[in-house]
C-alpha positions as a printed NumPy array, in Angstrom:
array([[ 12.732, -21.572,  -4.008],
       [ 14.917, -20.503,  -1.389],
       [ 14.08 , -18.943,   2.053],
       [ 15.11 , -15.79 ,   2.497],
       [ 17.42 , -15.267,   5.452],
       [ 16.102, -13.225,   8.157],
       [ 18.401, -10.261,   7.754],
       [ 17.141,  -9.635,   4.377],
       [ 13.148,  -9.743,   5.647],
       [ 14.338,  -6.878,   8.169],
       [ 15.802,  -4.726,   5.726],
       [ 13.091,  -4.901,   3.156],
       [ 10.832,  -4.35 ,   6.425],
       [ 12.814,  -1.111,   7.265],
       [ 12.855,   0.26 ,   3.961],
       [  9.043,  -0.434,   3.561],
       [  8.237,   1.285,   6.812],
       [ 10.758,   4.279,   5.985],
       [  8.555,   4.603,   2.664],
       [  5.045,   4.086,   4.609],
       [  6.571,   7.08 ,   6.925],
       [  7.388,   8.989,   3.983],
       [  3.926,   8.032,   2.528],
       [  2.269,  10.208,   5.751],
       [  3.625,  13.798,   4.709],
       [  3.913,  13.064,   0.875],
       [  0.16 ,  12.632,  -0.627],
       [  1.482,  10.466,  -3.626],
       [  3.031,   7.71 ,  -1.787],
       [  0.502,   5.022,  -0.539],
       [  1.163,   4.702,   3.383],
       [ -0.928,   1.81 ,   4.288],
       [  0.447,  -0.195,   1.326],
       [  4.201,  -0.021,   2.456],
       [  3.003,  -0.426,   6.206],
       [  1.36 ,  -3.8  ,   4.886],
       [  4.37 ,  -4.85 ,   3.251],
       [  6.536,  -3.96 ,   6.02 ],
       [  4.296,  -5.684,   8.869],
       [  4.548,  -8.745,   5.965],
       [  8.501,  -8.551,   5.886],
       [  8.941,  -8.195,   9.69 ],
       [  6.64 , -11.582,  10.497],
       [  9.134, -13.255,   8.68 ],
       [ 12.161, -11.876,  10.621],
       [ 10.731,  -9.781,  14.08 ],
       [  6.952, -10.631,  14.235],
       [  6.918,  -8.551,  17.337],
       [  7.869,  -5.473,  15.006],
       [  5.078,  -6.613,  12.784],
       [  2.584,  -6.6  ,  15.812],
       [  3.771,  -2.558,  16.474],
       [  2.74 ,  -1.727,  13.108],
       [ -0.59 ,  -3.642,  13.514],
       [ -1.165,  -1.264,  16.441],
       [ -0.455,   1.735,  14.917],
       [ -2.584,   4.562,  16.275],
       [ -3.543,   5.919,  12.876],
       [ -3.148,   3.163,  10.181],
       [ -3.069,   0.084,  12.408],
       [ -6.862,  -0.696,  12.062],
       [ -6.671,  -0.447,   8.32 ],
       [ -3.904,  -2.622,   8.076],
       [ -5.516,  -5.263,  10.661],
       [ -8.835,  -5.008,   8.581],
       [ -6.888,  -5.753,   5.382],
       [ -4.855,  -8.733,   7.385],
       [ -8.21 , -10.178,   8.865],
       [-10.879,  -9.786,   6.374],
       [ -8.803,  -8.476,   2.987],
       [-10.978,  -5.478,   3.373],
       [-10.724,  -1.459,   2.355],
       [-12.649,   1.416,   3.681],
       [-14.894,   2.992,   1.714],
       [-13.215,   6.091,   2.013],
       [ -9.807,   4.075,   1.443],
       [-11.226,   2.903,  -1.745],
       [-12.664,   6.4  ,  -2.876],
       [ -8.964,   7.704,  -2.261],
       [ -7.085,   5.231,  -4.353],
       [ -9.466,   5.572,  -6.976],
       [ -9.368,   8.971,  -7.183],
       [ -5.674,   9.508,  -7.507],
       [ -5.274,   6.94 ,  -9.81 ],
       [ -8.289,   8.818, -11.641],
       [ -6.352,  11.908, -11.363],
       [ -3.139,  10.428, -12.403],
       [ -4.31 ,   9.827, -15.982],
       [ -4.873,  13.912, -17.021],
       [ -2.051,  14.69 , -15.194],
       [  0.169,  12.299, -16.938],
       [ -1.652,  13.175, -20.094],
       [ -0.496,  16.738, -19.638],
       [  2.78 ,  16.019, -18.344],
       [  4.269,  13.317, -20.554],
       [  1.503,  13.311, -23.444],
       [  1.078,  10.103, -25.734],
       [  1.698,   7.24 , -24.998],
       [  2.647,   7.355, -21.552],
       [ -0.89 ,   8.191, -20.427],
       [ -1.723,   4.827, -21.342],
       [  0.097,   3.134, -18.001],
       [ -2.201,   5.013, -15.585],
       [ -5.015,   4.721, -17.794],
       [ -4.139,   0.961, -17.792],
       [ -3.732,   0.802, -14.086],
       [ -6.789,   2.265, -13.286],
       [ -8.822,   0.119, -15.556],
       [ -7.115,  -3.228, -13.852],
       [ -6.722,  -2.42 , -10.552],
       [ -9.812,   0.086,  -9.928],
       [-12.141,  -2.566,  -9.993],
       [-10.018,  -4.704,  -8.021],
       [-10.096,  -2.131,  -5.044],
       [-13.638,  -1.535,  -5.708],
       [-14.811,  -5.043,  -5.143],
       [-12.945,  -6.087,  -1.749],
       [-14.862,  -5.65 ,   1.319],
       [-15.544,  -2.626,   2.982]])
């Protein structure tokens, strides 16, 4: 597989940073996940930008915990699983059958994986 060029990593990092910043204001967007993706992209193009993300005053601690120990806080685990759990009835009442199977499958597969991460 060819290496992705530096401008592509930079562009992807900027997009993920914007999405993460939107997630600060919209509860349905996962801020920390997008910042993790941005830091990963920036490490391939501008490592100093990745470090700035890891030093973010609000989300930096969670990002560093994931980077260093692959750990998710208990509060983060509960929030993620609760959001996935609430998406099941929301999807059922808005889209109905069979669309409700999608968030139910995500909850069944991703939920246990999140819960078993380090704290």
